[in-house]
PDB file of C-alpha atoms in Angstrom:
ATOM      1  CA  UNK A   1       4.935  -7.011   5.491  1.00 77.00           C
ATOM      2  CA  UNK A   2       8.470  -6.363   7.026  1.00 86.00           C
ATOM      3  CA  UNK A   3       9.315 -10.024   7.688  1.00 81.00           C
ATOM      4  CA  UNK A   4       9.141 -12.160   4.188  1.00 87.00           C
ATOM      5  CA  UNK A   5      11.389 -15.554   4.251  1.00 87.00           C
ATOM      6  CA  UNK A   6      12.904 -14.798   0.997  1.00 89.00           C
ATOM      7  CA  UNK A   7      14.401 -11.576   2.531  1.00 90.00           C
ATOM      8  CA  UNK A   8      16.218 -12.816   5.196  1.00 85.00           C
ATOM      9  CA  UNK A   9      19.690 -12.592   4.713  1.00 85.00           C
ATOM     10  CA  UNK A  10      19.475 -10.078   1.757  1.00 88.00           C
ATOM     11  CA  UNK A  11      17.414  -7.302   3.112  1.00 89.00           C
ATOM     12  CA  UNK A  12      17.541  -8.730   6.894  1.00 84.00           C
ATOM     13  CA  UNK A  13      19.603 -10.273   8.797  1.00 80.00           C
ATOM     14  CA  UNK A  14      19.091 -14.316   9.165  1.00 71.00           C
ATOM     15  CA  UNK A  15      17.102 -14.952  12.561  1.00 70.00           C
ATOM     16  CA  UNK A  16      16.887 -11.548  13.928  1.00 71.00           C
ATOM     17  CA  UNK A  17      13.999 -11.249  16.743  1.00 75.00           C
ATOM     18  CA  UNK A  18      10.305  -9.938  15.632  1.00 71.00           C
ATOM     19  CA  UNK A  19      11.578  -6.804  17.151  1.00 73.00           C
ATOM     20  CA  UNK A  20      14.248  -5.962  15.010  1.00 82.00           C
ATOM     21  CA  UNK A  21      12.703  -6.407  11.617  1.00 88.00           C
ATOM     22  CA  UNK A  22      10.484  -3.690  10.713  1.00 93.00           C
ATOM     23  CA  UNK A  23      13.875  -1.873  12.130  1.00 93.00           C
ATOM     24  CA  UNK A  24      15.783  -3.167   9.435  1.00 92.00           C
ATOM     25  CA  UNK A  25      12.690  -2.588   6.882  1.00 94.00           C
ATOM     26  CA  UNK A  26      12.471   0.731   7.856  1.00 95.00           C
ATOM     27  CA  UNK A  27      16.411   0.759   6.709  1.00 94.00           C
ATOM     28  CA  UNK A  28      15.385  -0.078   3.150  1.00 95.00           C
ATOM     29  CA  UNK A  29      11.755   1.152   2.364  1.00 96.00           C
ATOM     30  CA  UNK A  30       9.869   4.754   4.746  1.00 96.00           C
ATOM     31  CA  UNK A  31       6.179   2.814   4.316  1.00 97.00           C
ATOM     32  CA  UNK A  32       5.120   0.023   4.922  1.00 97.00           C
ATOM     33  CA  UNK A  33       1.495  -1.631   4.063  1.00 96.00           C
ATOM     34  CA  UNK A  34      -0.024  -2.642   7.515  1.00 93.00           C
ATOM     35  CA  UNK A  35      -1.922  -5.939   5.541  1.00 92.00           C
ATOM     36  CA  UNK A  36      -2.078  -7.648   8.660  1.00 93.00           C
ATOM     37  CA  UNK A  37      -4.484  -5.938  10.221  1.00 96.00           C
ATOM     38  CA  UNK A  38      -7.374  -6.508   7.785  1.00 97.00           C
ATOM     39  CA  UNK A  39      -7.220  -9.873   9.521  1.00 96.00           C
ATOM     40  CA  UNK A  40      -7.284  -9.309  13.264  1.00 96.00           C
ATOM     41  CA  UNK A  41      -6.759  -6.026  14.841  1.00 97.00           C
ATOM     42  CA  UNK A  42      -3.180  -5.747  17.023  1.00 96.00           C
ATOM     43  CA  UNK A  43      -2.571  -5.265  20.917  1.00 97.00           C
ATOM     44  CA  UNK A  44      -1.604  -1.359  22.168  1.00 97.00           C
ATOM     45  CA  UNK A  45       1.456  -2.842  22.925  1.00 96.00           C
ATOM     46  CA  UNK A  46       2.248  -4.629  19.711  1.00 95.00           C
ATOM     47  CA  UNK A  47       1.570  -1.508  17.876  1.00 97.00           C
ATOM     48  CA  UNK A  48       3.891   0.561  20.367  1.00 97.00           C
ATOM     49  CA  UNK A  49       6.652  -2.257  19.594  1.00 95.00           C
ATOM     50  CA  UNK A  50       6.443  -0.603  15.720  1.00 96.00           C
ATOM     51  CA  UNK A  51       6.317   3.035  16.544  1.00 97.00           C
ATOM     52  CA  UNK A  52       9.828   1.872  18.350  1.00 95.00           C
ATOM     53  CA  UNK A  53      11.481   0.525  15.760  1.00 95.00           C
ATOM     54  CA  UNK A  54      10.497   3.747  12.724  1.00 96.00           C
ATOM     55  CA  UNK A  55      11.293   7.201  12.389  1.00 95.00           C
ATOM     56  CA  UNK A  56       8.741   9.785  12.680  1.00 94.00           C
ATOM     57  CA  UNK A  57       8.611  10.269   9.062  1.00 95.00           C
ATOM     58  CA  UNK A  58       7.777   6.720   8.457  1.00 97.00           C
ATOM     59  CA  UNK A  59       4.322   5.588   7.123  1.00 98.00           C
ATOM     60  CA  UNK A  60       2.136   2.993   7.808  1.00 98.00           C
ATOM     61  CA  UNK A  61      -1.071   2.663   5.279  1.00 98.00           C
ATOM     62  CA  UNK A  62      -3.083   0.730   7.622  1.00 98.00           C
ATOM     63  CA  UNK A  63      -5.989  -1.608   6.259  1.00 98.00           C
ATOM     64  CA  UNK A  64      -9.457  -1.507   8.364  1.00 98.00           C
ATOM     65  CA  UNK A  65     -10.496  -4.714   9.727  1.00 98.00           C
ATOM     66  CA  UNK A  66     -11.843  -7.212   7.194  1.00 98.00           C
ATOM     67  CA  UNK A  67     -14.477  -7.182   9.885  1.00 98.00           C
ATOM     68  CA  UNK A  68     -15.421  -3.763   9.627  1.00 98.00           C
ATOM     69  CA  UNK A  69     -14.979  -4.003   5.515  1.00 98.00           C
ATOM     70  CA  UNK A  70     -16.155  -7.515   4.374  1.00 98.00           C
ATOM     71  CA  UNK A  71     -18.130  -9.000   6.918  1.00 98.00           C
ATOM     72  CA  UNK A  72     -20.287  -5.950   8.214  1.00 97.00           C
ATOM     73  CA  UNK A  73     -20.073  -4.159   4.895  1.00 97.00           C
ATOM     74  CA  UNK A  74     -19.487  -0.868   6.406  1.00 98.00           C
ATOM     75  CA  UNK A  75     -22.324  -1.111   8.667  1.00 97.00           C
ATOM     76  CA  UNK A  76     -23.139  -1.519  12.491  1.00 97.00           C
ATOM     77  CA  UNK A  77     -19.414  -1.383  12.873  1.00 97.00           C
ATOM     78  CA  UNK A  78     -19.044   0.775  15.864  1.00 96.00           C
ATOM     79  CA  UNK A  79     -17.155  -1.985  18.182  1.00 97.00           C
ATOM     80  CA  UNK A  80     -14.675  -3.412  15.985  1.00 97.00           C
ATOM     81  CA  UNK A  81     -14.171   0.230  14.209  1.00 98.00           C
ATOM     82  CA  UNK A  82     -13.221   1.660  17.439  1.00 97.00           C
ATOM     83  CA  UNK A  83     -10.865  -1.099  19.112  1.00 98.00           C
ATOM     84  CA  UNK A  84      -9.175  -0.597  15.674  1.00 98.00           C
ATOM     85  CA  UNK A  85      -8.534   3.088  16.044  1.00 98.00           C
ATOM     86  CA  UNK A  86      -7.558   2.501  19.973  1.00 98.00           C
ATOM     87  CA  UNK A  87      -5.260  -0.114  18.633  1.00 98.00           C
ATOM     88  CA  UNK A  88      -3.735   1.984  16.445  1.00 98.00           C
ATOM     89  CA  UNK A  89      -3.180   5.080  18.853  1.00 97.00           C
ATOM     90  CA  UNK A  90       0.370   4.628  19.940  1.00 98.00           C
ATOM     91  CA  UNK A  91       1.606   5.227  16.011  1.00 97.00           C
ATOM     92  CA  UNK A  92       0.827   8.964  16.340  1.00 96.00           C
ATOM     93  CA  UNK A  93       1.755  10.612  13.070  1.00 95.00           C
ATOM     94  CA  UNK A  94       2.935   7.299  11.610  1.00 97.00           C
ATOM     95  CA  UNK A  95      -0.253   5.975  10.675  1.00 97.00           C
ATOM     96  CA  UNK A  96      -0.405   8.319   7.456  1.00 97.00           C
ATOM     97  CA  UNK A  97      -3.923   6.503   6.218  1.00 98.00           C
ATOM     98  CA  UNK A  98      -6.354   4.263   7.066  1.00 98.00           C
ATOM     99  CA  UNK A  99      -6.802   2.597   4.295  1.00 98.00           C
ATOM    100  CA  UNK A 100     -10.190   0.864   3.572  1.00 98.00           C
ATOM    101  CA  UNK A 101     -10.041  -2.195   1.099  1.00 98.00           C
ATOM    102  CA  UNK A 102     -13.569  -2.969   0.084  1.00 98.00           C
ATOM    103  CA  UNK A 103     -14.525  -6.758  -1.665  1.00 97.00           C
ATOM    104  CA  UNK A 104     -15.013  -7.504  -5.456  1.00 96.00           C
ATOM    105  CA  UNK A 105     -18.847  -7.811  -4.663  1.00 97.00           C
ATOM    106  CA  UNK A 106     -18.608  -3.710  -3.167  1.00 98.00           C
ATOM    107  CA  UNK A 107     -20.517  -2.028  -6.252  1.00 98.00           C
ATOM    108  CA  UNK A 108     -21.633   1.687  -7.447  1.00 98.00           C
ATOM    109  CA  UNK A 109     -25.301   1.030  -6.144  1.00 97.00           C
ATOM    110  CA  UNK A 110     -23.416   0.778  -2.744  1.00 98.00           C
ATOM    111  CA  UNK A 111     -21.752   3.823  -2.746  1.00 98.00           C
ATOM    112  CA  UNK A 112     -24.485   5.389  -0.488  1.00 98.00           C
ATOM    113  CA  UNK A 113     -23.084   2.713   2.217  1.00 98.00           C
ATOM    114  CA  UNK A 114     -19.369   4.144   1.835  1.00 98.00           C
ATOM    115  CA  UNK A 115     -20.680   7.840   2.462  1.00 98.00           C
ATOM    116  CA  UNK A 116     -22.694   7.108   5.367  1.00 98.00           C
ATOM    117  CA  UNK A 117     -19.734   4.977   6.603  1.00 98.00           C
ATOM    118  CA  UNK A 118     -16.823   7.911   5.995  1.00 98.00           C
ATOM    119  CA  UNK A 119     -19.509  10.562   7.639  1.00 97.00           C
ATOM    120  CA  UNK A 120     -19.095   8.697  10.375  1.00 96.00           C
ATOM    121  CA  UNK A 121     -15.197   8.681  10.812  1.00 97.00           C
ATOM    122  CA  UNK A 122     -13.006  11.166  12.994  1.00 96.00           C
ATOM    123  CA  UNK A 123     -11.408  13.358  11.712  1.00 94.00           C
ATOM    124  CA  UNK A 124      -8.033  12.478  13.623  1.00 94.00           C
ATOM    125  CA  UNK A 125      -7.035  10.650  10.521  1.00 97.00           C
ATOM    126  CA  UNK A 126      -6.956  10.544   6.733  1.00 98.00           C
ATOM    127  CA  UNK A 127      -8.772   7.812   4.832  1.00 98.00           C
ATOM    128  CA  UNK A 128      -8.212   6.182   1.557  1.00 98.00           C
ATOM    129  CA  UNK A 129     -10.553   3.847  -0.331  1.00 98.00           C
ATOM    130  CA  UNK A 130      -9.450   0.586  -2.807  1.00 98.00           C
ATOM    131  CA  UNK A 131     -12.528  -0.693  -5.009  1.00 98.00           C
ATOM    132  CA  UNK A 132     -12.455  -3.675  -6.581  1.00 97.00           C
ATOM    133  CA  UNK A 133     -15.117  -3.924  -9.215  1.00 97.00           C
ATOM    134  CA  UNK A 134     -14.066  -2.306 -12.748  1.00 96.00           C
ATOM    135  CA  UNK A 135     -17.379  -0.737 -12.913  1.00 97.00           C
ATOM    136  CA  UNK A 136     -15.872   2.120 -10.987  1.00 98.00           C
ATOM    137  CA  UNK A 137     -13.290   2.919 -13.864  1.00 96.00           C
ATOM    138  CA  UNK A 138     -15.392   1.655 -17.033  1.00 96.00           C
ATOM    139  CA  UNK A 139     -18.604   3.827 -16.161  1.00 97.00           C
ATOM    140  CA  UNK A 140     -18.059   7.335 -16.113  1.00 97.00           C
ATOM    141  CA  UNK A 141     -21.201   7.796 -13.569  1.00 98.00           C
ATOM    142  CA  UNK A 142     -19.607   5.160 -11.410  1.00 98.00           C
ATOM    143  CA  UNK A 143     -16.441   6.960 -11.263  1.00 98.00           C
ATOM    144  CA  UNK A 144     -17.599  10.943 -10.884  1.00 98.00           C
ATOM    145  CA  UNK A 145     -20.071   9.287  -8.100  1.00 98.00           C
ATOM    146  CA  UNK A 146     -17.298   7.963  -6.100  1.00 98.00           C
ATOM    147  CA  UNK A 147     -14.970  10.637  -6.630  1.00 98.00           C
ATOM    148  CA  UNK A 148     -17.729  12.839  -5.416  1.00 98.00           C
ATOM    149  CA  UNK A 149     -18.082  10.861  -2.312  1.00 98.00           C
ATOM    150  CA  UNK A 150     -14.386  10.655  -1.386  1.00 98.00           C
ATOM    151  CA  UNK A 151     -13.715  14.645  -2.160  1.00 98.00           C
ATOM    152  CA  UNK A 152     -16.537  15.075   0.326  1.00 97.00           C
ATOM    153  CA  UNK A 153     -14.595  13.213   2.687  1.00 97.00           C
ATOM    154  CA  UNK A 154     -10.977  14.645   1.799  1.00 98.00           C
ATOM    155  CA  UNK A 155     -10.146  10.557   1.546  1.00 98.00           C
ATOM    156  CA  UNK A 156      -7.898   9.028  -1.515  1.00 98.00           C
ATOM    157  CA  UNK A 157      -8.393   6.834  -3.959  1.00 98.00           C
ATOM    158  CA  UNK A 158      -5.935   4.121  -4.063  1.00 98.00           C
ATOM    159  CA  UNK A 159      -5.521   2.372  -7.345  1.00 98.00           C
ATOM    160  CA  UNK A 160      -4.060  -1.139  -7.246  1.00 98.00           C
ATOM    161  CA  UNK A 161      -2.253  -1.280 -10.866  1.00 98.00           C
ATOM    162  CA  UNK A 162      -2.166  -4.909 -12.210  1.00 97.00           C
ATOM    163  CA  UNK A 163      -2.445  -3.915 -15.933  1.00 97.00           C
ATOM    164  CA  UNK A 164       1.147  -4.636 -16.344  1.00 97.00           C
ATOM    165  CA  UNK A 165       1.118  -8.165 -14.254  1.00 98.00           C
ATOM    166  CA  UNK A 166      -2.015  -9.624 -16.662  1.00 98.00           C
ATOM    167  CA  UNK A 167      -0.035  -8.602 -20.046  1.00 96.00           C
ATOM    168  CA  UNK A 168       1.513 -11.889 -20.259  1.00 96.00           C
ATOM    169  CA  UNK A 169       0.543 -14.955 -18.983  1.00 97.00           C
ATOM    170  CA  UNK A 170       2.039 -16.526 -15.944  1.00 97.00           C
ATOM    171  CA  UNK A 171       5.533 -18.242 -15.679  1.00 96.00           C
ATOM    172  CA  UNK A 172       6.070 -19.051 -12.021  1.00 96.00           C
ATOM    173  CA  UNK A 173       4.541 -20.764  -9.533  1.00 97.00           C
ATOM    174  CA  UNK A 174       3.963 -17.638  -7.633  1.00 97.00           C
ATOM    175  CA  UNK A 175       2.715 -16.067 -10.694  1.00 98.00           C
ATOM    176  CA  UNK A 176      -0.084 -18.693 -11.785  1.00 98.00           C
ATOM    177  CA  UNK A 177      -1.054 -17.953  -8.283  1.00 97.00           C
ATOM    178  CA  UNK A 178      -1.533 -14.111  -8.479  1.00 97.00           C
ATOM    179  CA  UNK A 179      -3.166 -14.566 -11.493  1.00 97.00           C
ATOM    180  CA  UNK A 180      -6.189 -16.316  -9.513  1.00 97.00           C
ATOM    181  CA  UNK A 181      -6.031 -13.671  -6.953  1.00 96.00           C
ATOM    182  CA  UNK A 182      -5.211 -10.777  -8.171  1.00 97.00           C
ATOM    183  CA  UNK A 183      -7.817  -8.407  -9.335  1.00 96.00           C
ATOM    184  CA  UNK A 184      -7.776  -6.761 -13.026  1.00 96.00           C
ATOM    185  CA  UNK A 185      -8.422  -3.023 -12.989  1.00 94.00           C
ATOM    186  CA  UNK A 186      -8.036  -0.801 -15.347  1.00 95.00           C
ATOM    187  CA  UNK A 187      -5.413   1.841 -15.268  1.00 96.00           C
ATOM    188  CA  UNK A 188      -6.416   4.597 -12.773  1.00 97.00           C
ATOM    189  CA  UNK A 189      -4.115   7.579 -12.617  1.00 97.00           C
ATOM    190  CA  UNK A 190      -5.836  10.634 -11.208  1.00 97.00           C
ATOM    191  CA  UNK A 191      -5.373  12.269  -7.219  1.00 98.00           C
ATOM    192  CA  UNK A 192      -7.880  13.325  -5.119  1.00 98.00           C
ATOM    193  CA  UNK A 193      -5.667  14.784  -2.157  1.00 98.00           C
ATOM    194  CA  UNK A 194      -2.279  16.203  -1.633  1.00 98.00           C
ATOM    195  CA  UNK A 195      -1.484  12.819  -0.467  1.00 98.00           C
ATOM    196  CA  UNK A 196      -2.013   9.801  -3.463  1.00 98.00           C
ATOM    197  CA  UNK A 197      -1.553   6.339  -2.646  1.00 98.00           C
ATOM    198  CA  UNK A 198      -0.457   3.417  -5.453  1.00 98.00           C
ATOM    199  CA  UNK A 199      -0.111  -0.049  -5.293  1.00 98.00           C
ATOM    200  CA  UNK A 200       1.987  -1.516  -8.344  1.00 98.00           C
ATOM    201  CA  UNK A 201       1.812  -5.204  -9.312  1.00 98.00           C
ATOM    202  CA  UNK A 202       4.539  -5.853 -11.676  1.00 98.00           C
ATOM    203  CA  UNK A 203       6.094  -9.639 -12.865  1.00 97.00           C
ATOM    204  CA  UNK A 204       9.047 -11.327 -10.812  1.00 96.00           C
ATOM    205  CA  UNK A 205      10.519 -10.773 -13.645  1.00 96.00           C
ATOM    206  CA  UNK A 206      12.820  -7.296 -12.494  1.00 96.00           C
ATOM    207  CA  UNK A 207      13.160  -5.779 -15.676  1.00 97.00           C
ATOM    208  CA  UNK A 208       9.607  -6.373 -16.482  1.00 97.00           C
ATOM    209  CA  UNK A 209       8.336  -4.973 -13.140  1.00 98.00           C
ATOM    210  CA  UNK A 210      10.624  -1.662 -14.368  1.00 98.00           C
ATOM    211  CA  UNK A 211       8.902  -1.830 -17.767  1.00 98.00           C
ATOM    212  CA  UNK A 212       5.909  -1.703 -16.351  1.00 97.00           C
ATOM    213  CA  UNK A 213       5.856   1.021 -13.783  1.00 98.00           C
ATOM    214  CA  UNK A 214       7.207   4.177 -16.457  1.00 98.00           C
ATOM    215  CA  UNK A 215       3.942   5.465 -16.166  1.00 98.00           C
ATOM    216  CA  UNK A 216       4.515   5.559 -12.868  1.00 98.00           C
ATOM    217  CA  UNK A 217       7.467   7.579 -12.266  1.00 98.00           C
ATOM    218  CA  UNK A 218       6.249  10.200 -14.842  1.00 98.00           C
ATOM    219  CA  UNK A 219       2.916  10.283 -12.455  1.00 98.00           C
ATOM    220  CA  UNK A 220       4.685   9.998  -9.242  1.00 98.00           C
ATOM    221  CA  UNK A 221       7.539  12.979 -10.684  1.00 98.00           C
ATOM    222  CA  UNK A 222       4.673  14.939 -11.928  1.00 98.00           C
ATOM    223  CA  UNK A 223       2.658  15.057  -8.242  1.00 98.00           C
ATOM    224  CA  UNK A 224       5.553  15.981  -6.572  1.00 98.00           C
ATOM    225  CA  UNK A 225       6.175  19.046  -8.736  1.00 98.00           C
ATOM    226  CA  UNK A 226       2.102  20.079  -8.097  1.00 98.00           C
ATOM    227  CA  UNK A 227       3.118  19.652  -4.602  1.00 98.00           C
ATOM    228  CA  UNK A 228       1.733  16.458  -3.378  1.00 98.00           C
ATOM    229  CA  UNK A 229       3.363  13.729  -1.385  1.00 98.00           C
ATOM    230  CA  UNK A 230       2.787  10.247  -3.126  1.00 98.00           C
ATOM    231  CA  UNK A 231       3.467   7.476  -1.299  1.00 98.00           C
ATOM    232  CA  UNK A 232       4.185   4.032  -3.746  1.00 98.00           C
ATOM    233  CA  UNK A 233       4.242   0.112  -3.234  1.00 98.00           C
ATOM    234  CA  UNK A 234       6.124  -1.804  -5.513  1.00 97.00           C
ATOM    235  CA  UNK A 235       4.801  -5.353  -5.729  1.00 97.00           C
ATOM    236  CA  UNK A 236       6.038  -8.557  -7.087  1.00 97.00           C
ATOM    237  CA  UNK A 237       3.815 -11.576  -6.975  1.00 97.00           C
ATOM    238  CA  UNK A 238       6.544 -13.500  -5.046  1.00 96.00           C
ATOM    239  CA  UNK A 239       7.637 -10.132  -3.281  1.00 96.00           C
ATOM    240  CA  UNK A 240      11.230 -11.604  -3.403  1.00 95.00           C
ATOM    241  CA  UNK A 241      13.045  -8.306  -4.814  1.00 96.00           C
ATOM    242  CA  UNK A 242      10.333  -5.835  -3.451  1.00 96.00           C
ATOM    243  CA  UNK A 243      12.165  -3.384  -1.119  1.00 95.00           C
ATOM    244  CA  UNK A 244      15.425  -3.490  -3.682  1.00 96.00           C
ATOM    245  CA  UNK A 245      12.478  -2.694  -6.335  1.00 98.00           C
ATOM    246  CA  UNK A 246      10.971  -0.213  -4.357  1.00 97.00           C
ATOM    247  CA  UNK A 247      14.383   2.084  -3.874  1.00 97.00           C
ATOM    248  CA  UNK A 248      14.987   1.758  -7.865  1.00 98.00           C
ATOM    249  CA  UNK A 249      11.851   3.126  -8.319  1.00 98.00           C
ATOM    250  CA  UNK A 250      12.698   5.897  -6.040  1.00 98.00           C
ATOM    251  CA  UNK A 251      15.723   6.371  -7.603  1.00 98.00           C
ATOM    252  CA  UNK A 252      13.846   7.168 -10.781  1.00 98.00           C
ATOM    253  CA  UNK A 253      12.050   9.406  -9.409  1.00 98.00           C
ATOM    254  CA  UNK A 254      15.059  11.126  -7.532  1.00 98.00           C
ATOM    255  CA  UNK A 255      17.061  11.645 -10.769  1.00 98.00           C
ATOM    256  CA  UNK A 256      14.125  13.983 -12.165  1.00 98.00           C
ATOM    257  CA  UNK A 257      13.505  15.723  -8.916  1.00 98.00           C
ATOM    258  CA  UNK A 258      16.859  16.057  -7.367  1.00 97.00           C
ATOM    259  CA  UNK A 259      15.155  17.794  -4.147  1.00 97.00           C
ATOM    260  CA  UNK A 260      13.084  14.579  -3.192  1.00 97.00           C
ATOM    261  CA  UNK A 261      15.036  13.332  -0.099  1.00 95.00           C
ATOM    262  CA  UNK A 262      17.328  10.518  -0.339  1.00 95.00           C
ATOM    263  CA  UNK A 263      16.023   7.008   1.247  1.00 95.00           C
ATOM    264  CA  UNK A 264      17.857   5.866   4.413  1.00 92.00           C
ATOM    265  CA  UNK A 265      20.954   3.952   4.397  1.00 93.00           C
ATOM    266  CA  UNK A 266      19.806  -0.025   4.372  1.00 93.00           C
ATOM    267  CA  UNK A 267      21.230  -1.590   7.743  1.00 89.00           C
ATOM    268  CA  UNK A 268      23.355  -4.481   6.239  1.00 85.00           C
ATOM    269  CA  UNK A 269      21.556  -7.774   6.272  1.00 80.00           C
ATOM    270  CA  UNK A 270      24.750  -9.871   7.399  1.00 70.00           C
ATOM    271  CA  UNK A 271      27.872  -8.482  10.371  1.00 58.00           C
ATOM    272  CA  UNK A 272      30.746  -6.666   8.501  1.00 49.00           C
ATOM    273  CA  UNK A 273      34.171  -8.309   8.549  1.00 49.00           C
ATOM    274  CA  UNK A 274      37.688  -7.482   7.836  1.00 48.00           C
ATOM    275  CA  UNK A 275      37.946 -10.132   5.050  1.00 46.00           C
TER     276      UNK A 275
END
């Protein structure tokens, strides 16, 4: 998401064309979670139009095809699979993982599914996997058996943090809808690769969202010492503060490890006058 209305204005400027605006994200935030593709797969050209407008460094976390994921389950998924990966071609470096969100329903008796299915990948790009059914944290065969399968396959584990969104109940419109939505997991802090992947769900309440994600930068400061190079979304459930969000947390992270480059300089959302 590079476009949100709420942003425009603050983080963008009002009305700029579609292909200015992952320009101006790119200002604020280096990655970016490609979410639209789980829900149709892009044009060549479309996908060019993004590689434009980043950096080299910048990283897109791609989701697989909801196709390839939900629908097909991982299997007989040669087509779509490959007009995804053709799709995605023109990124180059920038796709940093394929990321591969599997449903609620996706449980540790179908784990044999996911190895056959990451067996069958290329190696021309790095994979990480999202689960959604606790069973994978709460039993300790559940969790060594996926982590077994995923080491295997030199692919991540993302973990998708809600723990400090469902502390509280809701108090916003946005909120009480997250809460219907959004998964609960249990805390999941551990790396497979040299290359972790988080998603962080805090309130829309700021210094809430900040409360919650201290585990976070102690994590995230603690990888980068061993070496590896975390990459971390920052979400809201109205998303209306993210990339602002997003560079604090960096910033928290910066102050205990000075030599973690700086973030870019934002592109102003609005002209600058004289007065």
């Amino acid at each position: 998401m590079w476009a949100h209305k709420a942003w425009q204005g603050r983080f963008l400027a009002h009305q700029s064309p579609a292909a200015d605006r992952l320009r101006c994200y790119a200002s604020w935030c280096d990655a970016v979670e490609g979410n639209t593709t789980f829900y149709a797969t892009p044009g060549r050209e479309t996908v060019a139009s993004w590689a434009r407008q980043t950096g080299p460094g910048f990283r897109f976390v791609l989701k697989i095809p909801k196709v390839v994921t939900h629908e097909h389950r991982l299997t007989d998924v040669d087509g779509p699979l490959r007009a995804f990966l053709d799709a995605v071609e023109p990124l180059g470096p920038r796709a940093h993982t394929l990321w591969i969100q599997l449903p609620a329903s996706f449980a540790p008796d179908d784990v044999g599914v996911l190895a056959r299915f990451l067996r069958r990948l290329p190696d021309s790009h790095r994979y990480a996997v999202e689960v959604r059914d606790p069973a994978f944290c709460t039993d300790p065969r559940a969790t060594r058996l996926l982590e077994g399968v995923l080491a295997d396959a030199s692919a991540e584990w993302i973990p998708f943090d809600t723990t400090a969104f469902f502390q509280a109940p809701p108090t916003s419109d946005a909120e009480r809808d997250a809460w219907t939505k959004k998964p609960r997991m249990p805390l999941r802090t551990a790396a497979l690769t040299d290359r972790p992947i988080v998603r962080y769900l805090g309130r829309d309440d700021s210094d809430r969202t900040v409360e919650g994600w201290r585990h976070w930068v102690d994590v995230t400061v603690g990888w980068l010492r061993e070496g590896r190079s975390p990459t971390v979304f920052v979400h809201t459930p109205d998303n209306a503060d993210a990339p602002q969000l997003a560079r604090r947390f960096h910033d928290e992270v910066r102050a205990r490890v000075p030599e973690l480059e700086a973030l870019p300089e934002p592109i102003p959302a609005e002209p600058l006058t004289l007065f």
